[in-house]
Amino acid sequence: MTDLIPAPRRVVAGSGEVRLTAHSRLHAGTRTEGVGHWLRTVLWQATGLPLREGRELDDTDTDGIGLRLDPGLGPEEYRLVSDSSGVLIEGGSAAGVFWGAQTLRQLLGRDAYRKAPLGRDRTWAVPHVTIEDAPRFRWRGLMLDVARHFTPKEGVLRHLDVMAAHKLNVFHFHLTDDQGWRVEIKRYPRLTEVGSWRARTKFGHRASPLWEEKPHGGFYTQDDIREIVAYAAERHIAVVPEIDVPGHSQAAIAAYPELGNTDVIDTASLSVWDNWGISANVLAPTDNTLRFYEGVFEELLDLFPSDFIHVGGDECLKDQWRQSPTAQARIGELGLVDEDGLQAWFIGHFDKWLAARGRRLIGWDEILEGGLAEGAAVSSWRGYAGGIAAARAGHDVVMCPEQQVYLDHRQAAGEDEPVPIGYVRTLEDVYRFEPVPPELTPEEAGHVLGTQANVWTEVMEDAARVDYQTYPRLSAFAEVAWSSLPAAAERDFAGFERRMAVHYRRLDALGVAYRPPSGPLPWQKRPGVLGRPIDGAPPNR
């Protein structure tokens, strides 16, 4: 019971165990019925035990499972008690009960993560224990880039399952970029007819001479999105969609050339980009563009109930705006100083538009340039500085600094690492990541909503590559996001490694193709595929 990940706040061990049998029952109290359905389903799949509906735990029912709310607990807080009366999980909300159910699954052992029983007799036992637990942060996120390499719907659902097993609760869905548009917008069908596929794909870093000479693409229908959002909600995960504006928009411009800077280039000649990096082709700052994207967001709001809508705002190259008479006229008309101000105006428009509809805009830290949009939250990716500035200005922040928690960065310095990108970020490095900058006062630190690991997929051509880059580092990140750990230098990484030895077997049962501690397996290597490694320690700011 000491091998739990993420580490709980308090564990008190008992001296016996609760054995689940074909006669064991599960009772879900008021407003925990959804958790009960989920738990009964996954345990029936793994164990074959029916766990029929039962009454609340009492002295005559010593091998059952009970779920109920306790208004005295925090929203995601839970208490799990396994004793002679059975197993009782209480939470301050259904989410708290659900996280307690995830802990119960860990206590049952690695085979509790399988999709079918192994066909041999075995005992399913929960040790007598009391666990009291609650998360450190309310935003515990994973961003998945499906624009560079598409992840089919079934793969997204699998990511949500593994996220839930790690008590992560925000799925940041990067749906659009220069290399592809991945969500159906019914009033603009060419966004997927044209924008969802590219003719070929660069294999490796953009300096690589290798190409995959076949079309790549895919998109989610609106019903696919509804299914993904509902599936996530059952697992108490919020799905935050990202539609990137005004940069990273070449796929949209390829579909609708009037969205681009037509007075600078022939936008009708553009195609969905087949290379990596930052495209110079950005949206034109026109009323037509604003109306077009309002139409996109109108459909998006019907699909995603999330409080937050991510609008990107990063890496917007402004060369075309500098050359565009239309853009320069708009700068003059609005009384702006420069092109940074024009981007701030663009982002500010959608901040107000979303706020009027009860939603909150969040964007990458470039939205700070030219003035931070009122009410906007910031994803701080270029180190900590953007998050510090935003928090000091009273804006909410999600800390996701590239140098620390970009999981496309390489995991070791060895030559066998497949397509090595960026700095070396080992499992230990991620475990010692601290989301709250020490420069912030307690009041300013209160604006840190939480933290997020980002998975950019330029050099991840399939699900196995995504797994390799993401795990086991996401397991370490999940503990950073959930648990109240000591200061970074004082964290017990050796103890975490001991718990990971057990957790690897859970990942095996879940079918996660993680990087083994000893290094990549032969089929995980990519010899001869050029990357972009950066030597030395990453900057901390």
XYZ file of C-alpha atoms in Angstrom, residues 76 138-139 202 265 274 515 519:
8
model
C -11.767 16.700 -4.707
C -7.114 22.186 -9.099
C -5.641 22.263 -12.641
C 8.617 15.580 -42.556
C 0.888 36.925 -50.731
C 4.015 19.689 -44.469
C 10.344 4.202 -21.893
C 16.587 2.872 -22.003
